[in-house]
CSV table of C-alpha atoms and ligand atoms in Angstrom, one decimal:
chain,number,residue,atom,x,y,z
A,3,UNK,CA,103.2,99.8,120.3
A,4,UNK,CA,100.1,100.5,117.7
A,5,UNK,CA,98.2,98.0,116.8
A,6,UNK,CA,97.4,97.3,113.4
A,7,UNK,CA,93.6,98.5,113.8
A,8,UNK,CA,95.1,102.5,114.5
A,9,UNK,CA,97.7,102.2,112.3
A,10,UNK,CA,95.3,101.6,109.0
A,11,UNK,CA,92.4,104.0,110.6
A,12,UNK,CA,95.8,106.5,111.1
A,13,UNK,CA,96.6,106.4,107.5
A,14,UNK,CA,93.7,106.9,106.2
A,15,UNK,CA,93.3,110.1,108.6
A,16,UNK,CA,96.5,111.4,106.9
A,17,UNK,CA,95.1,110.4,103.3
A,18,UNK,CA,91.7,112.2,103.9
A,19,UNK,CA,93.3,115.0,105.2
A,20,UNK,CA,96.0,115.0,102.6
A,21,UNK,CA,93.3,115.4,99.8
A,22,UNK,CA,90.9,117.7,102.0
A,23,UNK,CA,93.9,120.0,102.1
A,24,UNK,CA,94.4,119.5,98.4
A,25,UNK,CA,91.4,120.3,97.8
A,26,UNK,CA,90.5,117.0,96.2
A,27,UNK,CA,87.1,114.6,96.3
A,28,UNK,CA,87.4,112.1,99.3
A,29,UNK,CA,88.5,108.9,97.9
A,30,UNK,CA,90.4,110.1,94.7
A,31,UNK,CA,93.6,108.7,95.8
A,32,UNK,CA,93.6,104.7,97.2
A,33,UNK,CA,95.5,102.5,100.0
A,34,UNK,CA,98.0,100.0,98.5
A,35,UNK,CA,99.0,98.4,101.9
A,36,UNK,CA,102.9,97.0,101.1
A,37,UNK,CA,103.0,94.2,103.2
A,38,UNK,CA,106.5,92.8,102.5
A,39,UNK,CA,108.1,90.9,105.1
A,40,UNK,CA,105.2,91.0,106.3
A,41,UNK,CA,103.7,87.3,107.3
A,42,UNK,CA,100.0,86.7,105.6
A,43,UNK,CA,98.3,87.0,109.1
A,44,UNK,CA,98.6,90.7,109.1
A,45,UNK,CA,97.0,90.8,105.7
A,46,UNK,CA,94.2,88.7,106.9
A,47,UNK,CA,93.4,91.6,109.8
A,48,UNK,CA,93.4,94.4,107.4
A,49,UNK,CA,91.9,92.7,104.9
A,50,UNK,CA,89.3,92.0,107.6
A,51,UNK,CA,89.4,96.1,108.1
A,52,UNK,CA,88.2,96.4,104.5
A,53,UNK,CA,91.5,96.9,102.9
A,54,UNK,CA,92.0,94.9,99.4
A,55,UNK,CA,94.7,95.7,97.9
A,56,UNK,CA,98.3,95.0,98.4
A,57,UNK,CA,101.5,95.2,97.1
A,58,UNK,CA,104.8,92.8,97.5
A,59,UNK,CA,108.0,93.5,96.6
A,60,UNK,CA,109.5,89.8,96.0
A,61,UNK,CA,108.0,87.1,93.7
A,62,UNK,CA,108.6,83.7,95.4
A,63,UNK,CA,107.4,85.7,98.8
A,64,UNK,CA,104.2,87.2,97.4
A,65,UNK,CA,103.3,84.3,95.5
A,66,UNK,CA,103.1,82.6,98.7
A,67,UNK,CA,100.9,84.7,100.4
A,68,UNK,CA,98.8,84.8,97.0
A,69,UNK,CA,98.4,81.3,97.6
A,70,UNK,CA,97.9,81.0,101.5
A,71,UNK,CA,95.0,83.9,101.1
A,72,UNK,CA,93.7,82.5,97.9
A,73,UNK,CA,90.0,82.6,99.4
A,74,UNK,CA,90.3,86.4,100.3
A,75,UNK,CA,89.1,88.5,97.5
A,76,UNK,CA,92.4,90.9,97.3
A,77,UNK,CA,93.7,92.4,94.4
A,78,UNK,CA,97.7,91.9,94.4
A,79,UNK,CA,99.9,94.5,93.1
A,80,UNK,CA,103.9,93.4,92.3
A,81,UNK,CA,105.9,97.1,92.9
A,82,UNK,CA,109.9,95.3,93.4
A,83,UNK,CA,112.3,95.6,90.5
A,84,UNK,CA,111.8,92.7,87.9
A,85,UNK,CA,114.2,90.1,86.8
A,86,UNK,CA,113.0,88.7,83.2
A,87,UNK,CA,113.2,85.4,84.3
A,88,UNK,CA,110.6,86.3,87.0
A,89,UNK,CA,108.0,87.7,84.5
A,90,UNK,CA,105.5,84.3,84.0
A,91,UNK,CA,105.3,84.2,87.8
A,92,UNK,CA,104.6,87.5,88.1
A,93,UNK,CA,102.2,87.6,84.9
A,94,UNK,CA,100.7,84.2,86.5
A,95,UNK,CA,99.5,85.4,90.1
A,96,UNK,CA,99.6,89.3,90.4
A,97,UNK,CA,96.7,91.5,89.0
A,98,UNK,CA,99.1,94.5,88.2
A,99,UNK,CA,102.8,95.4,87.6
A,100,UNK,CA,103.9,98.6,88.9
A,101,UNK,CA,107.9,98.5,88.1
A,102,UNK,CA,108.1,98.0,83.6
A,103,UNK,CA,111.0,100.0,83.0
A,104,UNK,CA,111.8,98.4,79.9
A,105,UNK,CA,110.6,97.0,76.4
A,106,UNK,CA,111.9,93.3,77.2
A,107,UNK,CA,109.8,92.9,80.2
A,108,UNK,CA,106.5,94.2,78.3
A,109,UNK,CA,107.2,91.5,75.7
A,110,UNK,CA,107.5,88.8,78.1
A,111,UNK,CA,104.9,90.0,80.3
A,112,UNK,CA,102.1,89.9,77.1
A,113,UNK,CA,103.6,86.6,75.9
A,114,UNK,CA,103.1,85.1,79.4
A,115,UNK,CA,99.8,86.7,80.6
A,116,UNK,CA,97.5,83.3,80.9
A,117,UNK,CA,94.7,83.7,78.6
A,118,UNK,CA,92.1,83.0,80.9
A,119,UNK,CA,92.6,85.9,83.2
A,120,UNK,CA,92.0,89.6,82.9
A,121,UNK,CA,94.5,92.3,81.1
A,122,UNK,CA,97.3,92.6,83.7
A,123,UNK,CA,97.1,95.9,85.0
A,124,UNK,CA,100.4,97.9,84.0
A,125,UNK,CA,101.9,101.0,85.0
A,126,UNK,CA,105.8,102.3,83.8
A,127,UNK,CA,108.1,103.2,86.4
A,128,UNK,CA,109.8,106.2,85.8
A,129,UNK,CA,113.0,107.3,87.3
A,130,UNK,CA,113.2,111.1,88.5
A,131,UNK,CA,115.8,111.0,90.1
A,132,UNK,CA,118.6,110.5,86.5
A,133,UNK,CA,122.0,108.5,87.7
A,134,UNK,CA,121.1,108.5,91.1
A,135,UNK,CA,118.6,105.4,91.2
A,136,UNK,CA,118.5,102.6,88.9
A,137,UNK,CA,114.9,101.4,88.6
A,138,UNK,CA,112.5,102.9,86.5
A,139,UNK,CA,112.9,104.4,82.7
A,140,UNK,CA,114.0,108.0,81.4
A,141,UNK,CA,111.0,110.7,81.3
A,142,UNK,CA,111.6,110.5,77.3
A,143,UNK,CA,111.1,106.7,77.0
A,144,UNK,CA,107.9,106.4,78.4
A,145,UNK,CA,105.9,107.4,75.8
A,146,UNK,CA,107.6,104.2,73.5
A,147,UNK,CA,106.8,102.3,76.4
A,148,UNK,CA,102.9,102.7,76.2
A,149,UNK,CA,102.8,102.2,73.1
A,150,UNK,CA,104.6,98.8,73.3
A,151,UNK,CA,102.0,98.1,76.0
A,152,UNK,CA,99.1,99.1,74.2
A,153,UNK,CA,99.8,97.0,71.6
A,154,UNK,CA,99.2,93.8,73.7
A,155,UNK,CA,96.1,92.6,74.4
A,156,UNK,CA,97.1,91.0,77.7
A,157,UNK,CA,98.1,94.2,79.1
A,158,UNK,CA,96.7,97.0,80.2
A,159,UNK,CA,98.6,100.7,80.7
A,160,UNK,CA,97.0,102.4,83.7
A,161,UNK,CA,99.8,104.9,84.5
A,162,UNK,CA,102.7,105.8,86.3
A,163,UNK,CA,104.7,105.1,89.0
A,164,UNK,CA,107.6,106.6,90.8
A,165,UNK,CA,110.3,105.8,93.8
A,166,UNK,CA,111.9,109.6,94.0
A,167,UNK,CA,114.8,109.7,96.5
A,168,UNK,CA,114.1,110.2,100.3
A,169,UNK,CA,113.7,113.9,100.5
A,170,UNK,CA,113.0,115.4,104.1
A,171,UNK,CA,111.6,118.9,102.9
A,172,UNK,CA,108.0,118.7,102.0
A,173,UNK,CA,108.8,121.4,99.2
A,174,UNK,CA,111.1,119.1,97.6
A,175,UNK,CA,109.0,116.4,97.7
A,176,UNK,CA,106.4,118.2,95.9
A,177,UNK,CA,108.5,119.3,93.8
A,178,UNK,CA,109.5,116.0,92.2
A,179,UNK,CA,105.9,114.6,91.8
A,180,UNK,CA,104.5,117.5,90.6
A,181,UNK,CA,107.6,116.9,87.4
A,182,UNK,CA,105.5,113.1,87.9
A,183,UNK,CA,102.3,114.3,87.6
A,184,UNK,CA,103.4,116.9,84.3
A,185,UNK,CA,104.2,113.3,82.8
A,186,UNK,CA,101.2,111.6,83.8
A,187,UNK,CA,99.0,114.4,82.4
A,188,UNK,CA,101.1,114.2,79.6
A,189,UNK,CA,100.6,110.3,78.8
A,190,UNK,CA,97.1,110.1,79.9
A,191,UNK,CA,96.5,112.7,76.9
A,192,UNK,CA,97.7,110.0,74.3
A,193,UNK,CA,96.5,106.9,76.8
A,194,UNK,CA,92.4,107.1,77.5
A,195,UNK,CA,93.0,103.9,79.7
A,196,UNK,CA,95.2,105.6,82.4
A,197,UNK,CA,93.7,106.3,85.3
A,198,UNK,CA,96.6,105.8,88.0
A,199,UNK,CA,99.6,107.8,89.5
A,200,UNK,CA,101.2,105.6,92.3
A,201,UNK,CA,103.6,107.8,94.2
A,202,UNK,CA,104.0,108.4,97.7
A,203,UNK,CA,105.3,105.8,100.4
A,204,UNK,CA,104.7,106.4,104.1
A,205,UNK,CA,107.4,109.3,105.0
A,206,UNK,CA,105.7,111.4,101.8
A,207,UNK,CA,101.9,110.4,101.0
A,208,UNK,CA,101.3,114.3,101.8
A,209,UNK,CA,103.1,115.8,99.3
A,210,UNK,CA,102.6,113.0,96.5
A,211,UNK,CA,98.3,113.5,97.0
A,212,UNK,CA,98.6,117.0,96.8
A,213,UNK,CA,100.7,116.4,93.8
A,214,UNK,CA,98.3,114.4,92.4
A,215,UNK,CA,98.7,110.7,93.2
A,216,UNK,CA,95.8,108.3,93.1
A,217,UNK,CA,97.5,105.7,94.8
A,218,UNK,CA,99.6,105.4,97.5
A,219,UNK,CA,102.1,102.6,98.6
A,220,UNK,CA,102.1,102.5,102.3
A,221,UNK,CA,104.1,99.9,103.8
A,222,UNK,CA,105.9,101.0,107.8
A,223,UNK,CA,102.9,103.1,108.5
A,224,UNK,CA,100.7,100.6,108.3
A,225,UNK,CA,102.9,97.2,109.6
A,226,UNK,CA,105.7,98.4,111.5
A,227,UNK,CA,108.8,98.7,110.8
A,228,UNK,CA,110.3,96.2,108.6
A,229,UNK,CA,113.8,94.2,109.9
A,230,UNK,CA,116.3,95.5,108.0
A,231,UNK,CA,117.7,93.1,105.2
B,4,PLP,C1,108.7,99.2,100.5
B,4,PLP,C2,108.0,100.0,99.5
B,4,PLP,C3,107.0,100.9,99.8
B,4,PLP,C4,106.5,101.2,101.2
B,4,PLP,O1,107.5,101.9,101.8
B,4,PLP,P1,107.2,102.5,103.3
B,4,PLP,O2,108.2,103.6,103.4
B,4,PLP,O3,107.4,101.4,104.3
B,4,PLP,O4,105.8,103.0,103.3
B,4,PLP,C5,106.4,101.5,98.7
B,4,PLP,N1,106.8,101.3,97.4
B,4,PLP,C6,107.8,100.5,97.1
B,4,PLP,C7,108.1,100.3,95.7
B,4,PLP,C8,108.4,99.8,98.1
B,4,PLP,O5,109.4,98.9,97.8
C-alpha cells in the first residue's frame, strides 16, 4: 500500500498539473486534507509534511482531534451537513463552515461565534444537483443567504461550496462546476470578501480546478479508503 508521504506528494502532482493544464498560476487552488475517520496520528504526519488545513465531517469527532492537536498550528474546516443544535460547537472550535444551507443556521452561527476569536470563515453550500441530493441551498437563494451573512459581524462569507453527484465522465463533471463557478462569479460581484470555490473531492479535483475551484476537499486520495459506515 502507499504510504501517506506519496499519497500527499501524489495529490499535489494531480493539483499542479490540474491547474498547469488549466492554464492557471501554481498555487491558485489549495489542499483541504478531509481526514474523517481518520485517527489524529495521520494528521500529525501530514501536518508534519506541511499540510494545514483540514476538514471533518462530524462535530463530536473533529472536536476531538481539535483538542488532541491543539499545539499544531492547523486551520479546521467543518464540511458535514449541520444539525442546529450542533452550531455553538461548531461556531466554538472550527475556523470555517463550509455546509450553511440555510438562514437558521447563519443566525445561530453569528449568535454563537465567541467574541474573542476571529470572523468564522463561511461559505453556502449550494445544491446542483435539484431533488436529487438534499444538502446545500437552491442556486436562487444564495444571494439572500450572503446577505444574511454579511450582516453579522462574526461571520465572514468567503464563497461557495458544492457536493455534485458522482459523475464518471469528465465532461459532465465540468459541466456542473462550471454552472458553480457562473454562481461564484456571480456572488463574488456583490461580495468583495469572497475569495473561495470549494469543489472537487478526490475522483474529480481535475475537472473542478479547471472549472475554477480554489480549494479542493481531498479525503481517500490522501488517507485511504475510509471503512464504510
Ligand atoms: C468525505 C468528503 C470529501 C472527501 O471525499 P473523497 O472522495 O474521499 O476525497 C470531500 N467533501 C466532503 C463534503 C466530504 O464529506
Amino acid at each position: 500500500m502507499q504510504s501517506i508521504e506519496q499519497a500527499f506528494a501524489q495529490t499535489h502532482t494531480r493539483i499542479d498539473a490540474a491547474l498547469a493544464k488549466a492554464g492557471r498560476p501554481p498555487k491558485s487552488a489549495q489542499l483541504l486534507a478531509v481526514s474523517k475517520t481518520k485517527p489524529a496520528h495521520m494528521i500529525e504526519t501530514l501536518a508534519g509534511l506541511g499540510q494545514r488545513a483540514f476538514g471533518e465531517n462530524y462535530v463530536s469527532e473533529g472536536i476531538e482531534k481539535i483538542q488532541a492537536l491543539a499545539s499544531l498550528p492547523l486551520e479546521w474546516h467543518f464540511i458535514g451537513p449541520i444539525q442546529s443544535n450542533k452550531t455553538r460547537a461548531i461556531a466554538s472550535a472550527f475556523d470555517w463552515v463550509h455546509s450553511v444551507d440555510r438562514i437558521k443556521l447563519i443566525t445561530r452561527l453569528a449568535e454563537q461565534r465567541p467574541t474573542d476569536l476571529p470572523p468564522l470563515n463561511v461559505l453556502i453550500q449550494v445544491n446542483l444537483d435539484g431533488e436529487t441530493q438534499k444538502a446545500g441551498c437552491a442556486p436562487e437563494d444564495i444571494e439572500a443567504l450572503a446577505e444574511a451573512i454579511d450582516q453579522a459581524p462574526s461571520l465572514c462569507l468567503r464563497g461557495l461550496m458544492a457536493i455534485p453527484a458522482p459523475r464518471t465522465e469528465y465532461a459532465d463533471q465540468l459541466a456542473v462546476f462550471e454552472r458553480l463557478k457562473h454562481l461564484y462569479d456571480q456572488l463574488k460581484l456583490k461580495h468583495p470578501s469572497v475569495d473561495t470555490l470549494s469543489a472537487g473531492m478526490s475522483d474529480d479535483l481535475e475537472a473542478a480546478i479547471a472549472a475554477g475551484a480554489t480549494l479542493v476537499r481531498i479525503g481517500s486520495a490522501l488517507f485511504g479508503p475510509r471503512a464504510s459506515a
